[in-house]
Short mmCIF file of C-alpha atoms in Angstrom, two decimals:
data_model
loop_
_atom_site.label_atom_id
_atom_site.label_comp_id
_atom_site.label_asym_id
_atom_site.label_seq_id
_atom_site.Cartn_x
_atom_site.Cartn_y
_atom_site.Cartn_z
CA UNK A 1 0.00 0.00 0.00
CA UNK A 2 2.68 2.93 1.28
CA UNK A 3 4.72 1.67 -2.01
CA UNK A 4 1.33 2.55 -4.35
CA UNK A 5 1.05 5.74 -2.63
CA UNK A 6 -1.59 4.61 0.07
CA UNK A 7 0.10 6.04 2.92
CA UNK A 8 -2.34 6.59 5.60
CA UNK A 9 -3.59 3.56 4.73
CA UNK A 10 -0.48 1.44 5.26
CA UNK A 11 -0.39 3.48 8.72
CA UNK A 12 -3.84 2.61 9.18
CA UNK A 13 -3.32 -1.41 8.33
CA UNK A 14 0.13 -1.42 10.56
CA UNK A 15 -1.14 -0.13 13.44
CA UNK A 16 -4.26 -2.58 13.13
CA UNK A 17 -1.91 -5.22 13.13
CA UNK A 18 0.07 -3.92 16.11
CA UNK A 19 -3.31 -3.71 17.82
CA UNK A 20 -3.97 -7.31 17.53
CA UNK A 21 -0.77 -8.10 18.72
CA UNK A 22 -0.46 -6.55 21.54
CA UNK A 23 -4.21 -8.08 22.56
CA UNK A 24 -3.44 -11.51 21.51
CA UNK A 25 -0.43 -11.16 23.86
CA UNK A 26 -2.21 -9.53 26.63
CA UNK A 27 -4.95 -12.46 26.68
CA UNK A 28 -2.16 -15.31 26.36
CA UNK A 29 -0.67 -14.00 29.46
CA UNK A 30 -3.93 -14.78 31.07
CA UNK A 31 -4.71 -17.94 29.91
CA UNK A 32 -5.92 -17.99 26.82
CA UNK A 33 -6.02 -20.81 24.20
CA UNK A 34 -4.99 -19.38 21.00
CA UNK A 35 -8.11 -20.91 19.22
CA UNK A 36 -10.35 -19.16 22.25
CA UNK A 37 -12.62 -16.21 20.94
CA UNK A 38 -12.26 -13.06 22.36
CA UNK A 39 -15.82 -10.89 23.35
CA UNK A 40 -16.33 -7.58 23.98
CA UNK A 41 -17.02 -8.72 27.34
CA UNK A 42 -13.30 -9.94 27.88
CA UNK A 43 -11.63 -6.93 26.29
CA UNK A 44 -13.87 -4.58 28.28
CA UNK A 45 -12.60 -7.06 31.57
CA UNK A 46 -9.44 -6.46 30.78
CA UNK A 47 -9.87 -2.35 30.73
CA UNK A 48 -11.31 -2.47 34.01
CA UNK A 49 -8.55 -4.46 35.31
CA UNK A 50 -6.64 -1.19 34.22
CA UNK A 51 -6.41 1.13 37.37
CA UNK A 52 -5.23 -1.65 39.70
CA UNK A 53 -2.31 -1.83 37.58
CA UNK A 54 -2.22 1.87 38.02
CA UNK A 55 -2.94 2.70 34.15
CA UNK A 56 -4.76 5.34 33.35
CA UNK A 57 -6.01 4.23 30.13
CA UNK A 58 -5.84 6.37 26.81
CA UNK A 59 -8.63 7.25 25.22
CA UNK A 60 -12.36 5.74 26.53
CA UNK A 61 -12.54 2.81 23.72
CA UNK A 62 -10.91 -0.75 23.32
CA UNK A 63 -8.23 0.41 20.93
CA UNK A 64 -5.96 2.57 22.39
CA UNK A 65 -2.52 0.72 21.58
CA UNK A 66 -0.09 2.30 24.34
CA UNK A 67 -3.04 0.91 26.77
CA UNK A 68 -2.69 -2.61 25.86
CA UNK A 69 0.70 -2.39 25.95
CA UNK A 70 0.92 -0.81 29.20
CA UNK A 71 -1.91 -3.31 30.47
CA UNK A 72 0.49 -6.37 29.27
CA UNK A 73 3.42 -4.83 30.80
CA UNK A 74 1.63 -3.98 33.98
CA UNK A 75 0.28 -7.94 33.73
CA UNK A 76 3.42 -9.41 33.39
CA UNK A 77 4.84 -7.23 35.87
CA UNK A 78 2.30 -8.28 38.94
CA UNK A 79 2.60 -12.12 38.65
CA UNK A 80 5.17 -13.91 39.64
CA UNK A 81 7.20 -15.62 36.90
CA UNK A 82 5.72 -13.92 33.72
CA UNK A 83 7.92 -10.70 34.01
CA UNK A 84 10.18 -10.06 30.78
CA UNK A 85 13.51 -12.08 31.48
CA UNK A 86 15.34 -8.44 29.96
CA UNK A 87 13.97 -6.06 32.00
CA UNK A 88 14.83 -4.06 28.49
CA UNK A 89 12.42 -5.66 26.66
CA UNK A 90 9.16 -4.09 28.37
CA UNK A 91 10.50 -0.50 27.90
CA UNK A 92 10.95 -1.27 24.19
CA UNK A 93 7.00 -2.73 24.10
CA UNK A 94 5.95 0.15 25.41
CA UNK A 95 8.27 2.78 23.06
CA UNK A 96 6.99 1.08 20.03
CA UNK A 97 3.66 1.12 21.23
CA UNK A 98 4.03 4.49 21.95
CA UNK A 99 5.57 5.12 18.52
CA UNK A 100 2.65 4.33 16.78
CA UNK A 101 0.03 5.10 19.28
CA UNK A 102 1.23 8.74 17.91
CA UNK A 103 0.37 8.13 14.88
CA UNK A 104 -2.41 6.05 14.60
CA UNK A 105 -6.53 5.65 15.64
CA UNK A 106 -8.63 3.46 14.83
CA UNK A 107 -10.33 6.19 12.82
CA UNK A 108 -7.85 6.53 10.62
CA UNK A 109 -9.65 4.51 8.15
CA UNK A 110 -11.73 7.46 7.92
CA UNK A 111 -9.58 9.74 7.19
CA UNK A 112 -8.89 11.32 3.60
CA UNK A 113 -5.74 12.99 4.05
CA UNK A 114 -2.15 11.62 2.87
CA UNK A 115 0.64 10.55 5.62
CA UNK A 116 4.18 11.90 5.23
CA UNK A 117 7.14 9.66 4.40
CA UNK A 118 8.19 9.56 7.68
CA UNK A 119 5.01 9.00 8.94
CA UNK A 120 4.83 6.19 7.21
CA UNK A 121 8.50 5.11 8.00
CA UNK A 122 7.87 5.42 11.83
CA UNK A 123 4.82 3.31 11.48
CA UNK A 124 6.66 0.28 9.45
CA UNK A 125 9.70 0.44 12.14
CA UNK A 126 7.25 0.04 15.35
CA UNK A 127 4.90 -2.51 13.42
CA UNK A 128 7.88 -4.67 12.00
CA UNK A 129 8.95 -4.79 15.91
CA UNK A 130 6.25 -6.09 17.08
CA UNK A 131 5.89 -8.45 14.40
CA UNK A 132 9.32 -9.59 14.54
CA UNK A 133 8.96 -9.79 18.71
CA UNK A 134 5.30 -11.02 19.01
CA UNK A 135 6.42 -14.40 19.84
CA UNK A 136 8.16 -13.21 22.98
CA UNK A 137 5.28 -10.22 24.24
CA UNK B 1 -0.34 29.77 37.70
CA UNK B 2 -2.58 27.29 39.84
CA UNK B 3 -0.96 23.83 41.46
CA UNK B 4 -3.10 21.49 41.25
CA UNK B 5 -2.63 18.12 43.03
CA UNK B 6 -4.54 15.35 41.92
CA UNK B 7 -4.72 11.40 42.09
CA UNK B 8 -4.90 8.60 39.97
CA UNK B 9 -8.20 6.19 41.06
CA UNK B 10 -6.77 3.33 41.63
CA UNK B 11 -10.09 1.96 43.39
CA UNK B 12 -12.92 2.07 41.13
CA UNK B 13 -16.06 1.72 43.16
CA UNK B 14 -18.92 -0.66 42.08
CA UNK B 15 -22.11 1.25 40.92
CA UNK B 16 -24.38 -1.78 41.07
CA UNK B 17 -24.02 -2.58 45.28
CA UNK B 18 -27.33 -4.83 44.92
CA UNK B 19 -25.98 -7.02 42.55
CA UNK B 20 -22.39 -7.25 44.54
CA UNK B 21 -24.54 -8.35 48.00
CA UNK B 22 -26.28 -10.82 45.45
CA UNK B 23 -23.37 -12.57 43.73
CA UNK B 24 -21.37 -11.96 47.32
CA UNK B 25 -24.51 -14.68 48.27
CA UNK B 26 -23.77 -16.63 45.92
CA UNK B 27 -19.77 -17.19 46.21
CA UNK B 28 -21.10 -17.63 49.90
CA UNK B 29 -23.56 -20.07 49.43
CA UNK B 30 -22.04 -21.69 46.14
CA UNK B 31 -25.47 -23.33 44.69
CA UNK B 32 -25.06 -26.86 42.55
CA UNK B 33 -27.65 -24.96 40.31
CA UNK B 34 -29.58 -21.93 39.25
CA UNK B 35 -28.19 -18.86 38.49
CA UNK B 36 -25.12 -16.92 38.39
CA UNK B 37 -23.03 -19.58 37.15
CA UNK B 38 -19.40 -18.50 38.55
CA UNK B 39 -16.13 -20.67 36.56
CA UNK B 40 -12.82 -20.05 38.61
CA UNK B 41 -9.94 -20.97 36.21
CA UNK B 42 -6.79 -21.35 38.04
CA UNK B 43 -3.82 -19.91 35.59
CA UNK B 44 -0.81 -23.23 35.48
CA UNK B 45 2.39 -21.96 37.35
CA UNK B 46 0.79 -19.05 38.92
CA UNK B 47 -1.75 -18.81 41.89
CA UNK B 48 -3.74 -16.49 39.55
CA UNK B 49 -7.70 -16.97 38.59
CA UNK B 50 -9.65 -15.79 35.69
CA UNK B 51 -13.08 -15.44 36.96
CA UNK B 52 -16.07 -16.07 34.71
CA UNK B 53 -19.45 -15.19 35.54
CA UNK B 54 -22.99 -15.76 33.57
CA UNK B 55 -25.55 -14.43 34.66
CA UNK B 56 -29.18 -12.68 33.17
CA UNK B 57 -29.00 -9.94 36.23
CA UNK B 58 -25.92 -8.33 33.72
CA UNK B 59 -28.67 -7.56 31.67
CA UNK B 60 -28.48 -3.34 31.28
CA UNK B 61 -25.20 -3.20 33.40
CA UNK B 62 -22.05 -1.45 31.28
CA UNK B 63 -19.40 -4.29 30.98
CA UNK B 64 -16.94 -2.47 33.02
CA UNK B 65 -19.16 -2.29 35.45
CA UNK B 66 -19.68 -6.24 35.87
CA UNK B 67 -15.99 -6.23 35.82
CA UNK B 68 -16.00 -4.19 39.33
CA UNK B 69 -18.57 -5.75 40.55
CA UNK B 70 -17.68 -9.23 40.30
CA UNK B 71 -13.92 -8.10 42.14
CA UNK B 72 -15.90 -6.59 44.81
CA UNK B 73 -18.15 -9.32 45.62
CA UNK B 74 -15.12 -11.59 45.81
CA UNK B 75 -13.32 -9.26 48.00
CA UNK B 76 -16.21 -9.15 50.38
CA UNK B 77 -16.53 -12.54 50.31
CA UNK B 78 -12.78 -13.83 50.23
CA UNK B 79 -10.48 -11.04 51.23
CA UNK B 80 -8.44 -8.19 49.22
CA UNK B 81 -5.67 -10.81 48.59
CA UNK B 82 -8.14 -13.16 46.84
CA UNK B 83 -9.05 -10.09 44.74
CA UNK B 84 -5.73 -9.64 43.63
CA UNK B 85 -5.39 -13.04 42.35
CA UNK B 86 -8.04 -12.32 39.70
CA UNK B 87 -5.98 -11.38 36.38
CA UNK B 88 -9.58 -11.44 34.62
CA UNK B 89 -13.44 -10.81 36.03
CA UNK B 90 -15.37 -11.15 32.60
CA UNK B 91 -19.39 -11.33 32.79
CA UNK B 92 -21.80 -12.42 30.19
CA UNK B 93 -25.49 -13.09 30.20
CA UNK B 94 -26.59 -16.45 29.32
CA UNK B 95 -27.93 -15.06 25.53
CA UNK B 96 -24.15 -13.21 25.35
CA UNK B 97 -22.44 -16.23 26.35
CA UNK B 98 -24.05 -18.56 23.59
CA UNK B 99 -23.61 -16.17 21.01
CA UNK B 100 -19.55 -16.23 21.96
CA UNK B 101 -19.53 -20.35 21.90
CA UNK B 102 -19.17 -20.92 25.47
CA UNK B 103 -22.79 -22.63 26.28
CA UNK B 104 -23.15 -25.37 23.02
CA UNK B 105 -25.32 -28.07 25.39
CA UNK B 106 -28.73 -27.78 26.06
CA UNK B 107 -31.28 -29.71 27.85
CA UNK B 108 -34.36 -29.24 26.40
CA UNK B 109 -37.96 -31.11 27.14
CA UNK B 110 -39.44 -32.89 24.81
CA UNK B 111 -42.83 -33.78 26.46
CA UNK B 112 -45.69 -35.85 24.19
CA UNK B 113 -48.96 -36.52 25.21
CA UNK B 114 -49.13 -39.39 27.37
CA UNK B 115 -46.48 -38.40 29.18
CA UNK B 116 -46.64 -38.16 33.11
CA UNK B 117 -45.57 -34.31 33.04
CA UNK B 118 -46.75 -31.50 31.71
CA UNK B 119 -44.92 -28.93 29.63
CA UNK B 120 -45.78 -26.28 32.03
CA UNK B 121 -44.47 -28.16 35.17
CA UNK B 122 -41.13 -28.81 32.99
CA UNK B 123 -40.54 -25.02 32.34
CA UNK B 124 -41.12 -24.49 36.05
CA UNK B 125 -38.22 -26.79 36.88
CA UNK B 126 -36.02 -25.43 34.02
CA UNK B 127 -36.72 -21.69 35.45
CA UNK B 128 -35.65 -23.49 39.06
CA UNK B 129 -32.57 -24.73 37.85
CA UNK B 130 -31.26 -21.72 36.26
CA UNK B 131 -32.66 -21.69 32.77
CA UNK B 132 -32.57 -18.50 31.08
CA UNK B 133 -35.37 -16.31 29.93
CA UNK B 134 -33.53 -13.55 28.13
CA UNK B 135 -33.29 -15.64 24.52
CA UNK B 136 -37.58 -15.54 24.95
CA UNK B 137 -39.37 -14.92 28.29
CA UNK B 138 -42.11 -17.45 27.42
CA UNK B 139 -38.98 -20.71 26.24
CA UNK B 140 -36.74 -20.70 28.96
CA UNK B 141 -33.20 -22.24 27.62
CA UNK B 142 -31.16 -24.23 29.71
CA UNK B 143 -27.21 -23.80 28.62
CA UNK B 144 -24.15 -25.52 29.17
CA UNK B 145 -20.56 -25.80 28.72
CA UNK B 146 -19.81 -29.26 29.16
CA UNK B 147 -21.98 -31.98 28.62
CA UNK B 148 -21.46 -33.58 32.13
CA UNK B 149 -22.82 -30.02 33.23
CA UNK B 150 -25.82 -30.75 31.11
CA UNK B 151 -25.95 -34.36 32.32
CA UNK B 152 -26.43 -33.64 36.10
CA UNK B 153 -28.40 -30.66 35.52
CA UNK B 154 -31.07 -33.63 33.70
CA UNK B 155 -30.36 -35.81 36.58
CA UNK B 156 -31.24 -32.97 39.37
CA UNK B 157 -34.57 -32.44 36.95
CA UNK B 158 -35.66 -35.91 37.00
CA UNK B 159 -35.72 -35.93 40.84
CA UNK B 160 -37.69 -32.67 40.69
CA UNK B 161 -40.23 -34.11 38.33
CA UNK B 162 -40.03 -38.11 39.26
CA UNK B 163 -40.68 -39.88 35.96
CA UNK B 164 -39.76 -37.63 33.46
CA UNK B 165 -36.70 -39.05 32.58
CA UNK B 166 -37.70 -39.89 29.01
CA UNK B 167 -38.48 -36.37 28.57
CA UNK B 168 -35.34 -34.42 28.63
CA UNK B 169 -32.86 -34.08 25.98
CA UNK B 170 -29.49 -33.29 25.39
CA UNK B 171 -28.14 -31.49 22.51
CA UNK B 172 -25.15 -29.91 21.55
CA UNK B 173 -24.80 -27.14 18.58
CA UNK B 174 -23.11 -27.70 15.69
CA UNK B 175 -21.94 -24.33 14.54
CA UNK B 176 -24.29 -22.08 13.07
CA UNK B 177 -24.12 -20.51 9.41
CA UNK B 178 -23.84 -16.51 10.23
CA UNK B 179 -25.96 -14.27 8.27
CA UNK B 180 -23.21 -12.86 6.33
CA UNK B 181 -21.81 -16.10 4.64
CA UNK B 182 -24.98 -15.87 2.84
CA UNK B 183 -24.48 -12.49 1.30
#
């Protein structure tokens, strides 16, 4: 797409994909099967779950990507045994996160206007981390 | 300019108090049948618990809310460390939980003439055991999500309704074809 000139849709489609991610991570860390569906019900759990990890969440939807990534972190982070083995690794979850978190909503899709170059850049570097690292979240 | 000090809410207060003294019952009491159905899953490795709970009272409460309210009750009932074990307090209704897979048995009556119970008497010992009325207030649906579930639940019916063993049924769905695979 960003190589046809469908730049805010590239961002759009990357920052999708680092949304799923970083869910599908957050809900393996609490036991789920990766065939198990996921409801409204559980993702709206999960955001409640939110300010006893001491996250003020982003945003009052389901999709705000530095959320998720700060709920996972925070997740990991309270039970014993699931913290990142590099300490490292949660601060660069969270950077990327944050990365595109700046540059993406999920409204994007609604959006007519045409991302910059290094919008677009920025948004392939944080989602090729995640999809490079998603084995390890 | 102004300093302003202010907090982050870590507590988030239930809005729904009657329905945390009700489930708080419940965890208290913990029923073989009826309604809420409560599933602790205990995470491997850790001493952590997801906590699912179905239950036709969500009915008209925000998500979120069910959320709080399910960590309160179990913090009134258990203790704040018990609360702290939950990773995940997720709440459907009994319509809500079929329509996400997780209730594919049920026991349904299938009562012919000459049999010793009436449909009427059946639906009263569905509604008893927990059957829901939110999928149609006048055909109560009893749901499960294991058949051994279903299998005790037709048990416990018979001995409500002597004789009627013939009547019930067990059946488990299939998958269903979503409106949009026909478009």
């Amino acid at each position: 797409m960003a190589a046809a000139g469908r730049r805010t849709a590239a961002v759009y489609l990357w920052g999708y994909a680092v949304e799923m991610t970083i869910k599908a991570a957050y809900f393996q860390v609490v036991g789920f099967l990766a065939t198990q569906s996921i409801a409204i019900q559980h993702l709206s759990a999960a955001k409640a779950n939110a300010p006893s990890l001491a996250i003020v969440r982003k945003g009052g939807n389901l999709h705000s990507v530095e959320s998720w990534a700060e709920l996972l972190v925070g997740m990991r982070g309270i039970q014993p045994g699931w913290a990142y083995a590099d300490p490292a690794f949660a601060g660069r979850v969270l950077g990327n996160a944050r990365a595109i978190g700046c540059l993406w909503t999920e409204t994007l899709r609604y959006r007519k206007n045409l991302a910059y170059h290094f919008e677009v850049d920025q948004a392939h570097e944080a989602a090729g981390w995640f999809l490079t690292n998603m084995y390890q979240m | 300019m102004p300093r302003i000090k202010r907090e982050v809410e870590l507590e988030v207060k239930p809005k729904f108090s009657s329905l945390v003294e009700q489930l708080a019952d419940e965890l208290r009491n913990n029923r073989a049948y009826g309604q809420p159905v409560i599933e602790e899953m205990r995470l491997p490795r850790t001493d952590a618990l997801r906590v699912t709970v179905i239950w036709d009272n969500w009915e008209g409460v925000p998500f979120e809310d069910r959320s709080n309210t399910i960590l309160q009750a179990y913090e009134d009932v258990e203790g704040r460390g018990f609360r702290e074990r939950i990773v995940l307090a997720t709440a459907f209704t009994f319509p809500e939980a079929y329509e996400v897979g997780m209730l594919p048995y049920q026991v349904l009556p299938l009562v012919r003439k000459d049999d010793p119970v009436s449909v009427e008497k059946c639906v009263e010992a569905m509604v008893e055991e927990g059957a829901s009325l939110l999928f149609a207030p006048d055909e109560p649906q009893l749901r499960f999500a294991k058949r051994e579930e279903a299998e005790a639940c037709v048990k416990r019916l018979v001995k409500r309704l002597p004789k009627s063993e013939p009547v019930w049924a067990i059946t488990r769905d299939v998958g269903r074809i979503e409106p949009r695979a026909l478009d």
